[in-house]
Coordinates of C-alpha atoms and ligand atoms in Angstrom, one line a residue:
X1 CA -14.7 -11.3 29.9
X2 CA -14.7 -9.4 26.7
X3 CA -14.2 -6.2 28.8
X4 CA -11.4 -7.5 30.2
X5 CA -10.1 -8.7 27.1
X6 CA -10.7 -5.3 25.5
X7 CA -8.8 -3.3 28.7
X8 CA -5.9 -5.7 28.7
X9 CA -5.3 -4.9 24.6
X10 CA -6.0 -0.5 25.4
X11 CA -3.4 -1.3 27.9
X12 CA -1.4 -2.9 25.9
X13 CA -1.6 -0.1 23.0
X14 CA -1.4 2.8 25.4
X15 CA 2.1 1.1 27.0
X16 CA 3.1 -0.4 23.5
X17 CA 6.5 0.8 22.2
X18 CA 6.0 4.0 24.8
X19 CA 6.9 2.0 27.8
X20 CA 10.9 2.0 27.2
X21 CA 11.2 6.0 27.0
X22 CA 8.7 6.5 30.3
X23 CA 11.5 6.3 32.9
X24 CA 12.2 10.8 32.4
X25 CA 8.7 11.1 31.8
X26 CA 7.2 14.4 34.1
X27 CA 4.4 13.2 36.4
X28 CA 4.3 15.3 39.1
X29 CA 3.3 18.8 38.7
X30 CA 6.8 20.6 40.5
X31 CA 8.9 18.7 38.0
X32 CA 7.4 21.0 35.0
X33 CA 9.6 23.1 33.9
X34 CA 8.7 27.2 33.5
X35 CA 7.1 27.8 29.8
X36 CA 5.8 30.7 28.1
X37 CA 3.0 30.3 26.1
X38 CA 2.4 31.5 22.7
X39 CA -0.7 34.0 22.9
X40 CA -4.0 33.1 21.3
X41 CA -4.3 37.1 20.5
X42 CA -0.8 37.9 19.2
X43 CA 0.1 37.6 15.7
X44 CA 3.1 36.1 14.6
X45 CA 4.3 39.8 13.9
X46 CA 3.9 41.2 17.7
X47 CA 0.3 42.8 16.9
X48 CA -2.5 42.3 18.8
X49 CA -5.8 41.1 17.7
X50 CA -8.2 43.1 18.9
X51 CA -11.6 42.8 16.7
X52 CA -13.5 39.7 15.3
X53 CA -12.3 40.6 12.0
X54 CA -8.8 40.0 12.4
X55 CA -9.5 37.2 14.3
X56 CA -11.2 35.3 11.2
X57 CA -9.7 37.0 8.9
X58 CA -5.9 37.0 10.0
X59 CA -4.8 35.3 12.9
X60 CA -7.2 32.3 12.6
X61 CA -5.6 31.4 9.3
X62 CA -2.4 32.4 10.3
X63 CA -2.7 29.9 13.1
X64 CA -4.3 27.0 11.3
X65 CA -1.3 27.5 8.6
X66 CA 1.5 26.5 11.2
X67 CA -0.6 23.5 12.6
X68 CA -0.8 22.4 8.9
X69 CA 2.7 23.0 8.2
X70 CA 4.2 21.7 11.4
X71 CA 2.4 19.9 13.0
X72 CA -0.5 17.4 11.2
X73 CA 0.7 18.2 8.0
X74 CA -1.2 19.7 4.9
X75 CA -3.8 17.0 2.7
X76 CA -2.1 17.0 -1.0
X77 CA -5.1 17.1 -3.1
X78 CA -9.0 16.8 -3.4
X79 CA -10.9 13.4 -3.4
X80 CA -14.8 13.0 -3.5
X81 CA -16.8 10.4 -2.9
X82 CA -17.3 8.4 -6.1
X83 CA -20.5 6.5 -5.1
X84 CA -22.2 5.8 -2.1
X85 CA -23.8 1.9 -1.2
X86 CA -26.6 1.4 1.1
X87 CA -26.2 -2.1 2.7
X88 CA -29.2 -1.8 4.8
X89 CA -31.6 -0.3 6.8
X90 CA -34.2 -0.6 9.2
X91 CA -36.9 1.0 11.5
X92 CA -36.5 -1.8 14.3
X93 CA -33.0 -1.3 15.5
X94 CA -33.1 -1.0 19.5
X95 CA -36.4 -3.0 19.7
X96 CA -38.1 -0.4 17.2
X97 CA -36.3 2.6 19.4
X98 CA -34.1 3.6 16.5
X99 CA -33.5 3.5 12.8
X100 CA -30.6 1.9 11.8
X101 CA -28.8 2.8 8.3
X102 CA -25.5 1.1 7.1
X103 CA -23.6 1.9 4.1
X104 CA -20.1 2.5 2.1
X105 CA -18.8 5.5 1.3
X106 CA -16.4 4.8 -1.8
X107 CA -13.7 6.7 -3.0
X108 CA -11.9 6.2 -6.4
X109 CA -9.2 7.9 -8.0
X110 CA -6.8 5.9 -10.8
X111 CA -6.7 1.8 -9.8
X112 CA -7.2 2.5 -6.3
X113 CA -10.5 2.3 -4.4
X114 CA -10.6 2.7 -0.8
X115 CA -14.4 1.9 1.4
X116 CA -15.4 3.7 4.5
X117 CA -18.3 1.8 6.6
X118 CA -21.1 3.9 8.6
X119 CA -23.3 2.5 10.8
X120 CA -26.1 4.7 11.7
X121 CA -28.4 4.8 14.6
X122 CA -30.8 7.7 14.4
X123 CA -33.8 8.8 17.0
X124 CA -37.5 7.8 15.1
X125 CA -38.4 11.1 14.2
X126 CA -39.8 13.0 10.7
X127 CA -37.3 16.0 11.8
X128 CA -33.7 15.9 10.9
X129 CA -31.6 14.6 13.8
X130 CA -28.2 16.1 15.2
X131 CA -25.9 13.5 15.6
X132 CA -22.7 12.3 17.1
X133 CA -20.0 11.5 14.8
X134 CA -16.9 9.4 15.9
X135 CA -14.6 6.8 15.3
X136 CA -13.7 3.2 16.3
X137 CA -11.0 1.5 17.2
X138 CA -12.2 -2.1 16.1
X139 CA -14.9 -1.5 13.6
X140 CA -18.6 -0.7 13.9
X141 CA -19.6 -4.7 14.8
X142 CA -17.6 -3.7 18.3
X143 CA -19.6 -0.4 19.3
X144 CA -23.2 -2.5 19.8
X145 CA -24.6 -5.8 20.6
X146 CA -26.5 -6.2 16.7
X147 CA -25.9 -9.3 14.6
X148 CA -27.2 -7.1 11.6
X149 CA -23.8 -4.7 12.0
X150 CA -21.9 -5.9 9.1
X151 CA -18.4 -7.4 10.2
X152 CA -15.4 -4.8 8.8
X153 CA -13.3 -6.4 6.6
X154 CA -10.3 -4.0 7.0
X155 CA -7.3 -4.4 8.7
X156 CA -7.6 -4.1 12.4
X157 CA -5.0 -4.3 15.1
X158 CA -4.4 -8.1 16.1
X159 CA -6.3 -8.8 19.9
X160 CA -6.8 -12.3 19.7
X161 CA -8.9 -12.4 22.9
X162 CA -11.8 -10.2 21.1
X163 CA -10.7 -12.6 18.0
X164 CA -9.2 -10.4 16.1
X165 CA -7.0 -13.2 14.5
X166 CA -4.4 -12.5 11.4
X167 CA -5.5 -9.0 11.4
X168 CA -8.9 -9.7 10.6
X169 CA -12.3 -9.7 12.8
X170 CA -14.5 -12.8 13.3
X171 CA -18.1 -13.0 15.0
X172 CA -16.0 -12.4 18.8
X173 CA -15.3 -9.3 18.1
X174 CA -19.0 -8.2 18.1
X175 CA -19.9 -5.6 20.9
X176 CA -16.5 -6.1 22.3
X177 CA -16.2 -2.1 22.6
X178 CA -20.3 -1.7 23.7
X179 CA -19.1 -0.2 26.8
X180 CA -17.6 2.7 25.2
X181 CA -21.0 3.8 23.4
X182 CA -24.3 4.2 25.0
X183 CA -26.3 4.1 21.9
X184 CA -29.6 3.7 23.7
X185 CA -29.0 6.9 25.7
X186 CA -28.2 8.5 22.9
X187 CA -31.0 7.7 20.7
X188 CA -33.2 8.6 23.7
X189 CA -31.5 11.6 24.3
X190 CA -32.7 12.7 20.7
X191 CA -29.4 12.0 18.9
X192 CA -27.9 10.0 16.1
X193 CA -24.7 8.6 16.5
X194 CA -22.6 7.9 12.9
X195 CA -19.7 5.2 13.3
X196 CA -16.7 4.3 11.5
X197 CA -13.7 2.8 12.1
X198 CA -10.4 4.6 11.6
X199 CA -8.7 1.9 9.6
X200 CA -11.0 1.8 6.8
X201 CA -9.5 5.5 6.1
X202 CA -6.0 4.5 7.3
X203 CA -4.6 1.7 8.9
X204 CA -2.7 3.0 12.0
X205 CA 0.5 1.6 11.3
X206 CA 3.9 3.1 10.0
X207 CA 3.1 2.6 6.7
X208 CA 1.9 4.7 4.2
X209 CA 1.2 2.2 1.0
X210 CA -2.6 1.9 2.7
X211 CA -5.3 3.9 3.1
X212 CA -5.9 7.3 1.5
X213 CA -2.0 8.4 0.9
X214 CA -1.0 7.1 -1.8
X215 CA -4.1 8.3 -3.7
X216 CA -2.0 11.3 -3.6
X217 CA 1.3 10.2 -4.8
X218 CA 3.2 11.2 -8.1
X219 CA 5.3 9.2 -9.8
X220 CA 7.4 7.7 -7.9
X221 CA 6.4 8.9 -4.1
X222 CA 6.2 6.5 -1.6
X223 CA 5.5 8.5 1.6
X224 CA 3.7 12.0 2.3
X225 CA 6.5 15.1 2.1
X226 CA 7.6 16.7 5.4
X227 CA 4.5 19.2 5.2
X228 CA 2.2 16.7 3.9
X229 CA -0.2 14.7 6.1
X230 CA 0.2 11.7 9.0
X231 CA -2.7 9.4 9.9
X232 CA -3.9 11.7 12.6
X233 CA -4.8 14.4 9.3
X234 CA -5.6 11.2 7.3
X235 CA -8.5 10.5 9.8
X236 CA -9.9 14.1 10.0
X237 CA -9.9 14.4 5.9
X238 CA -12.6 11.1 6.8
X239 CA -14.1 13.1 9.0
X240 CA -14.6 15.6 6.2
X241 CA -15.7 13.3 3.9
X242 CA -18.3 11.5 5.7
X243 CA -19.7 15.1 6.4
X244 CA -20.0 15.3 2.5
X245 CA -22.3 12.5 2.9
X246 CA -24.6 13.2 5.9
X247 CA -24.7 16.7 4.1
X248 CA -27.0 14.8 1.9
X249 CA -28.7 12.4 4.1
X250 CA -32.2 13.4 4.4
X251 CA -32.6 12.0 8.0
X252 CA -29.3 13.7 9.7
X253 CA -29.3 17.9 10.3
X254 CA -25.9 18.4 8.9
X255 CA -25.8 21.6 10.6
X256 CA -25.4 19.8 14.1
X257 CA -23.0 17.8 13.9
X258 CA -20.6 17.1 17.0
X259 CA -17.3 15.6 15.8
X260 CA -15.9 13.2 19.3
X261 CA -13.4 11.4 19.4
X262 CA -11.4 9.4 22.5
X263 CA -7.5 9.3 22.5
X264 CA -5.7 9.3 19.1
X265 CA -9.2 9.8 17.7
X266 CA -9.4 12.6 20.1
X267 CA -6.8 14.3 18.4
X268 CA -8.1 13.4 14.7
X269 CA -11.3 14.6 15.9
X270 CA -9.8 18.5 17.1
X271 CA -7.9 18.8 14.1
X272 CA -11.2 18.0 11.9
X273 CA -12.9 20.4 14.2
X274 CA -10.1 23.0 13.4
X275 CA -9.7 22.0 9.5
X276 CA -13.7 21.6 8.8
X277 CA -15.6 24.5 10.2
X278 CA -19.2 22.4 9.1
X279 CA -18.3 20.1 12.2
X280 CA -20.7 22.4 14.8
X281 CA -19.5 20.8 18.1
X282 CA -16.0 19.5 18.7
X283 CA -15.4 16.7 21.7
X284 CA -11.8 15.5 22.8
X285 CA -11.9 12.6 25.1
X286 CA -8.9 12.6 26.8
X287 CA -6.8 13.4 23.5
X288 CA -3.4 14.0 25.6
X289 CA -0.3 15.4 23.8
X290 CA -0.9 16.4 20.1
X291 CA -4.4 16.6 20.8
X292 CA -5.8 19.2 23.4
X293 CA -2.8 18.8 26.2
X294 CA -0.7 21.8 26.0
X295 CA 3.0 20.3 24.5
X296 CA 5.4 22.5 26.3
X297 CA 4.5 21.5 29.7
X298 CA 6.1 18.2 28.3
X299 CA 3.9 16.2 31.3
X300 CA 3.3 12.6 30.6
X301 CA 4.0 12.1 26.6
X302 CA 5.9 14.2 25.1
X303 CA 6.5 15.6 21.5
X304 CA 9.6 13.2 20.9
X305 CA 8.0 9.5 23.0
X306 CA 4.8 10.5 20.7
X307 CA 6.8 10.8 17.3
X308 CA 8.7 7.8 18.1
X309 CA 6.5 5.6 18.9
X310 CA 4.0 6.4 16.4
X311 CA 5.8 8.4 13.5
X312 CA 3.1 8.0 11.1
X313 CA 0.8 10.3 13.0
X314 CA 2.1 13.9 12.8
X315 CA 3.8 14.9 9.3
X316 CA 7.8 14.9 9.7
X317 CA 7.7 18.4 10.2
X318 CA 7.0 17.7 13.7
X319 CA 9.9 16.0 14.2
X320 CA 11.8 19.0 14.5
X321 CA 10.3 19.9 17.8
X322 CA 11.3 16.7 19.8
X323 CA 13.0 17.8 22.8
X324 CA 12.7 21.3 21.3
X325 CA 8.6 22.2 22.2
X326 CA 9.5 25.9 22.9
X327 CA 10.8 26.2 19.5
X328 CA 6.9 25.8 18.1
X329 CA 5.5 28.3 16.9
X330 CA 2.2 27.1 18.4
X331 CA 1.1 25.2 21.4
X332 CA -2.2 23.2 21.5
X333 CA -4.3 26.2 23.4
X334 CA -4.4 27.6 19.9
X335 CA -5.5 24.7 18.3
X336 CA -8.6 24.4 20.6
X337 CA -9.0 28.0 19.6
X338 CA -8.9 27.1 16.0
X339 CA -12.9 25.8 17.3
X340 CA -14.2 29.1 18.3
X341 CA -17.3 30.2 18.0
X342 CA -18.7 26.3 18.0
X343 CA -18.8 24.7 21.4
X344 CA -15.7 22.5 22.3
X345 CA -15.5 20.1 25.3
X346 CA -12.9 18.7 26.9
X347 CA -12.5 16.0 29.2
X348 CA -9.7 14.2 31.0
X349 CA -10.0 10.9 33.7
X350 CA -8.2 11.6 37.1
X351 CA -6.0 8.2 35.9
X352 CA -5.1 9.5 32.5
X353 CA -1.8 11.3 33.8
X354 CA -0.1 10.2 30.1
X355 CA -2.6 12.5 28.6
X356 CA -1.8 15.5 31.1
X357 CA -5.4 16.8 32.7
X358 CA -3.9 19.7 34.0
X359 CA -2.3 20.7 30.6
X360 CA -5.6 19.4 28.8
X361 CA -7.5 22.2 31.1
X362 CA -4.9 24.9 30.9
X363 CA -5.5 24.5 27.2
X364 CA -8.8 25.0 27.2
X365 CA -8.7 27.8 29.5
X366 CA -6.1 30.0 27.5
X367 CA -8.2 29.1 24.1
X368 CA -11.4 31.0 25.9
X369 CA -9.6 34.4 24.8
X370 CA -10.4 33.9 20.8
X371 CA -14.3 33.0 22.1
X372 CA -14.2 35.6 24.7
X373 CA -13.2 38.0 21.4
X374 CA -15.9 36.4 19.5
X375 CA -18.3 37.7 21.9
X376 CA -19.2 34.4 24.0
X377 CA -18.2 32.3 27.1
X378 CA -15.1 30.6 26.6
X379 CA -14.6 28.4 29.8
X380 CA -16.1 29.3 33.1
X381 CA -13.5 28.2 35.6
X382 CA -10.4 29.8 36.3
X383 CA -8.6 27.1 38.5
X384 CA -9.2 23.2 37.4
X385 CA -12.2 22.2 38.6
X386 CA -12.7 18.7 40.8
X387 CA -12.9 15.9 40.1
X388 CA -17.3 15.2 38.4
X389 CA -17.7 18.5 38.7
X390 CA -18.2 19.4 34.8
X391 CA -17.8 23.2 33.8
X392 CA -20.0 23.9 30.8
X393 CA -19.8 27.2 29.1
X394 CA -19.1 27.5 25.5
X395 CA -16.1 25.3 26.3
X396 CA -16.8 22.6 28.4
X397 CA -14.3 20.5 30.8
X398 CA -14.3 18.1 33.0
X399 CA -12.1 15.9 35.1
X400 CA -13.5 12.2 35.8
X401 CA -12.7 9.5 38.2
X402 CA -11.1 6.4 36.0
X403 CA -8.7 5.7 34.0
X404 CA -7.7 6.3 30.4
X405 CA -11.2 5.3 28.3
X406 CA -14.7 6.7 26.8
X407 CA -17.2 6.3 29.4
X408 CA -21.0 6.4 30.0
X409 CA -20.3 9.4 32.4
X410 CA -18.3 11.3 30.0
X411 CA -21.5 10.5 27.0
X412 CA -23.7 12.0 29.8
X413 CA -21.8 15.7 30.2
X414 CA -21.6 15.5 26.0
X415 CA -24.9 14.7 25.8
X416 CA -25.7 17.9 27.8
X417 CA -23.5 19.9 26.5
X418 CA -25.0 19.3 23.2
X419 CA -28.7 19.8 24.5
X420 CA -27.2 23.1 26.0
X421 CA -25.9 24.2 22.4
X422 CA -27.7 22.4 20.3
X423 CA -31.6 22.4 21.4
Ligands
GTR1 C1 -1.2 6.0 23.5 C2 -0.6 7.4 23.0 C3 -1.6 8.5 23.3 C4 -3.0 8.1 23.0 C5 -3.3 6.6 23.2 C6 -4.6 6.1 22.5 O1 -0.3 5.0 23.3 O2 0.6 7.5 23.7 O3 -1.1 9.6 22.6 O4 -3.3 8.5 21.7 O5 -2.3 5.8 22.7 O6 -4.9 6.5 21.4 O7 -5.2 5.2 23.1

């Protein structure tokens, strides 16, 4: 019941506001229109990158400047955590599989204070652990069946069938996204997995007198400047800063961690990837358009139905490229190559066409060139591969049966990928 509860609302937020611009949306593969990408070893002045150095040194900047500039938009300033809470833990979590380790993350700056919840589950082990880290949608109580997960207290989008009543959570809510995180596999795999949810970092809603904006303003400012950040930046800077804290964390081996992220979180979770070199492994779950999904293919959503119906994402830059993707000066392929050297993975569902598979591999493909400069396997597969047949070289893809979501098959490929890289 939940779980239908749960698809009916994803449903409902994946059609949302979308729905009324869908009837010129591309979903068959003849209607896309001829492109020309930008190439992942040309400058922006004609030259060619030809040696690792001008890779990192040049172009990778270069690259990262315009998707800070256009696209996600640049963070204003410098905020670290001001103290750190420990709720709980324990050494019987999973029936004394697992620790489990939950506590704040605060951040202060003037009179404003903003609280970002992890929820830990960590293999039993005196060694360091790598470790999943991702966000929610809900909060942490939804991503396990635990009556010690503390219930969030943020705002969270009303679903009043996982009671999620007057934007707040109630005991319903608990486990009512288990499906989407196989923490027992994980644990057993040897991995941690770190949780938060998004909205403790910033609500996703057009409105940016929550969460960590205004901590930025001056005098005066109400809402981020054309080049400064959306939510989708907004939620890799907690990304960041939660890596701060597992830096610290005696039990987590910082130097392995694997930033994933499905959908929106997808996105948040690539442009972390690209922002924060620390983040080891990068995973996008079906991260569509603005995420790994190449834009000017302009297949399923496009730059303008994505800036419309969720203008607080991108900074307003990006606006400038609705209807107008050949004008960028990038296209996402760069952005996954922003990752190189660290392993990236991408994955798309056969029934995920508003997220483009096709341009979600294509990306990936073309991004190989910067890893294939850096010495290593970018992807191994020239045409798309079918459908549960993962690729898995130092980019990983895969196309799945299903629709739009973050399933146990697609935790099984990361969780290989990540004993392929990581052990
Ligand atoms: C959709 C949006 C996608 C994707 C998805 C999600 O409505 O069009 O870009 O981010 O939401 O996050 O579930």
């Amino acid at each position: 019941m939940k779980n239908i509860a749960a698809l009916l609302f994803l449903t409902f937020l994946t059609l949302g506001n979308a729905s009324a611009q869908r009837e010129n949306v591309i979903s068959e593969e003849s209607k896309v229109p001829e492109y020309k990408l930008p190439d992942v070893l040309t400058r922006f002045n004609g030259k060619k990158v030809k040696s690792e150095k001008v890779w990192l040194k040049k172009q990778r900047p270069e690259i990262l400047k315009v998707f800070t500039n256009e696209v996600y938009g640049k963070v204003p300033g410098e905020l670290g955590i001001s103290d750190v809470k420990v709720w709980e833990s324990s050494e019987e979590a999973l029936g004394g599989l697992a620790r489990r380790k939950q506590i704040s993350l605060f951040f202060d700056k003037d009179d404003r204070h903003l609280e970002v919840n992890v929820l830990m589950y960590l293999p039993k082990t005196t060694e360091k652990v790598p470790v999943f880290l991702a966000y929610n949608f809900t909060g942490n109580h939804a991503v396990f069946n635990d009556p010690a997960i503390r219930l969030t207290e943020s705002w969270v989008a009303n679903n009043p069938s996982v009671g999620i009543i007057n934007n707040q959570v109630t005991e319903q809510s608990r486990a009512s996204a288990e499906d989407r995180w196989p923490v027992e596999e994980i644990v057993k795999a040897g991995y941690g997995l770190v949780a938060i949810y998004y909205g403790d970092v910033d609500p996703d809603k057009n409105d940016f007198s929550d969460g960590i904006h205004p901590f930025f303003y001056q005098q005066n400012q109400v809402s981020p400047k054309f080049n400064e950040w959306g939510s989708i930046a907004a939620w890799a800077w907690g990304l960041s800063r939660v890596a701060d804290y597992l830096e610290q964390d005696p039990m987590v081996d910082a130097k392995k961690i694997a930033v994933l992220g499905h959908s929106r979180l997808g996105k948040a979770a690539l442009w972390a990837g690209a922002a924060d070199q620390r983040f080891a492994m990068v995973i996008s779950n079906e991260s569509g358009c603005g995420g790994a999904a190449l834009s000017r293919r302009k297949f399923g959503e496009t730059v303008r139905i994505i800036n419309t119906s969720f203008p607080h994402w991108f900074c307003d830059n990006f606006l400038k490229y609705n209807d107008n993707e050949e004008q960028l000066p990038v296209d996402q392929h760069q952005l996954l190559a922003l990752i190189a050297p660290r392993p990236l993975y991408v994955a798309s569902a056969e029934g995920d066409k508003w997220a483009d598979p096709r341009g979600e591999f294509l990306s990936a493909k073309y991004a190989s060139a910067a890893y294939e400069l850096l010495g290593l396997e970018g992807l191994p597969a020239k045409e798309m591969p079918g459908i549960n047949q993962p690729v898995m070289g130092t980019i990983g893809y895969h196309i799945r049966t299903g629709k739009h979501d973050l399933s146990l098959y697609d935790w099984q490929q990361y969780i290989k990928f990540a004993d392929k890289h990581f052990k």
